[in-house]
Amino acid sequence: MRVTTRLQEIAIRIQPRLLSFAGRLEANPIVSGLKQAFSELNLLLLGLSAILMLRTFNQWWGHFSGLATVSTQAATTILSVMSLLFVVLLTQALMNSRPDGGAITVVNVAAYAIVNARLQQVGSGNPFILACVMTAVTVGLWALLTWGQKKLAPIDSQLAALRHFLAVCVVAGYLLGLAWMMQRIPVIGMQTALGWLTMDHPFWVFVLVFVEMGLWYIGINGYGVLAPVVFLFAYRNLTVDLGAIASNRAPQAILTPNFWDYFLSFSGAGLVGALVILCLVNPNPDLKRLGRSSFSSILFSVSEPILYGLPITMNPYLLVPFLFGTPLLGVAQWFVFKLGWVALPAFHVADLPLPFSVLLSTLDWRSLVLAAVTIAVATAMYAPGLIRWSKVRPADTSDDDFTDLDVDF
Amino acid sequence: MTSIAIGLACNLGASTSILVGKMKQIVAGSQKLATTDVRIDAFSASCIDPEHNPYQVIMLAPQIAHREAEIKQKLATHPVPVTVINATDFGTMNAANILKTALREIKAAEAK
């Protein structure tokens, strides 16, 4: 209990600073650009997953002989341009409809292609991180070169021609410089250094869930804050898995967006479905009502009603299981996949409700068993804290301080 | 017929979309709002477009309260009230209280 009190004190102390930091982070153009680019890429990944699911179903039951070849061709083609599409989407998001947006996007795609071609010679790497770095460099350079340009307008035609000539020189110099640099940088050393950065490791799974729960605990959408960075790794892992399926190999990467959404956050961040179950069977009428009203949301992995209604945020009674228990369960799930007890969640099925999301992302009935066991363990984990909280929780009151309004509800 | 437009924003528009349904139920059951065209939408906070904002008030879910300053800044050229939904009302999905808060914000903005 002393540990809980100490942790609660820390949470209260850092909450204002973290709120301010998270606000600044989410307002950052690169972070918001990443979020937008991944969101726009999602549709293509869903389509690609659907193609590969059809291919798998056909392998199981069907006899459409041509489907395997066609789907493999389609999938490999889409995967080969995936990172280029991401570069385009990210540059567009960062340029935010500026007049030079199209031209800068084209230059950035060329710059990315030059660097990626060299990196591909020595290994796979992470194209999403490379895309992010190259876009930051290219757009940053553009911002530097056009600094204060508005003050020069309007310019006459001769100056415009000169400016155009200078721009051509800058672009040619930039691309040539990149090519020259890539010939000289020890790429193999760089690959070795960055090779371990896949996040597909129990340590990173623990850190990811722990930080996410920490942010949720102080009232910040942890998923929203972490997603742009984590997606750089999770989407890379997803495309590697989809590539493996397309070429009849077994997928290897566990930490994909599906693993985060439907296993680490089964029924919502913090495995809150367990708390909904506990509320439903609790004798406290307020908790029972809360359990009923939150039930439909957990089917879509939406945790906010129970997080704020119970509440879990800043609630010392649930701090330890929420902050430490959830990451440990996440690590346990990672090992279940690693040991091959359940097929990997390699198919992207964003936004499907439970239990279809769990089942279709793995195409393995054992994933349902894993989900059931996880929620059962989480229920046992949360039970002592919730029982103690239900005894001291203040009753829900509806203070009507809206008497100034002429309403009938 | 008067009209009211309320925007509810969260990270992806998922949790606020649950609230929209409940708020619309309250509106449908209200006789005093029977002659008012009430529009309530849920969306991702990233989709807020200051140039084409049809809403008289934008209410942020508590999990994105830290983005209040950013969103107010974004809407600075076309200001509308931006408020954070009370966490308890949001958690218990108290749609009536949230609707009343929205109406009060709109009334206060009109009075200015």
PDB file of C-alpha atoms in Angstrom, chain A residues 17 27 52 76 104 113 144 174 183 194 214 233 254 258 288 310 325 352 356 365 372 376 390:
ATOM      1  CA  ARG A  17       3.743  18.488 -16.834  1.00  0.00           C
ATOM      2  CA  ALA A  27       0.575  19.596 -31.964  1.00  0.00           C
ATOM      3  CA  LEU A  52      -4.349 -12.406 -48.575  1.00  0.00           C
ATOM      4  CA  THR A  76       3.831  -8.183 -53.755  1.00  0.00           C
ATOM      5  CA  ILE A 104       8.473  18.852 -52.679  1.00  0.00           C
ATOM      6  CA  ALA A 113      14.384   6.144 -53.332  1.00  0.00           C
ATOM      7  CA  LEU A 144      14.895  26.652 -44.379  1.00  0.00           C
ATOM      8  CA  TYR A 174      20.531  17.629 -52.684  1.00  0.00           C
ATOM      9  CA  GLN A 183      28.171   5.479 -51.217  1.00  0.00           C
ATOM     10  CA  LEU A 194      19.226  -0.317 -36.196  1.00  0.00           C
ATOM     11  CA  GLY A 214       0.683   5.510 -17.417  1.00  0.00           C
ATOM     12  CA  PHE A 233       7.591  -0.224 -36.070  1.00  0.00           C
ATOM     13  CA  ILE A 254       4.346 -10.346 -33.434  1.00  0.00           C
ATOM     14  CA  ASN A 258      -3.468  -5.897 -34.568  1.00  0.00           C
ATOM     15  CA  LYS A 288     -23.924  -2.295 -12.250  1.00  0.00           C
ATOM     16  CA  LEU A 310     -15.399   4.096 -12.726  1.00  0.00           C
ATOM     17  CA  GLY A 325      -0.600  -6.075 -14.475  1.00  0.00           C
ATOM     18  CA  LEU A 352     -13.935  -4.822 -36.462  1.00  0.00           C
ATOM     19  CA  PHE A 356     -14.348 -11.094 -35.055  1.00  0.00           C
ATOM     20  CA  TRP A 365      -9.688 -20.336 -33.351  1.00  0.00           C
ATOM     21  CA  ALA A 372     -10.778 -15.632 -22.985  1.00  0.00           C
ATOM     22  CA  ALA A 376     -10.190 -14.206 -17.045  1.00  0.00           C
ATOM     23  CA  SER A 390     -16.814  -0.313  -4.617  1.00  0.00           C
TER      24      SER A 390
END
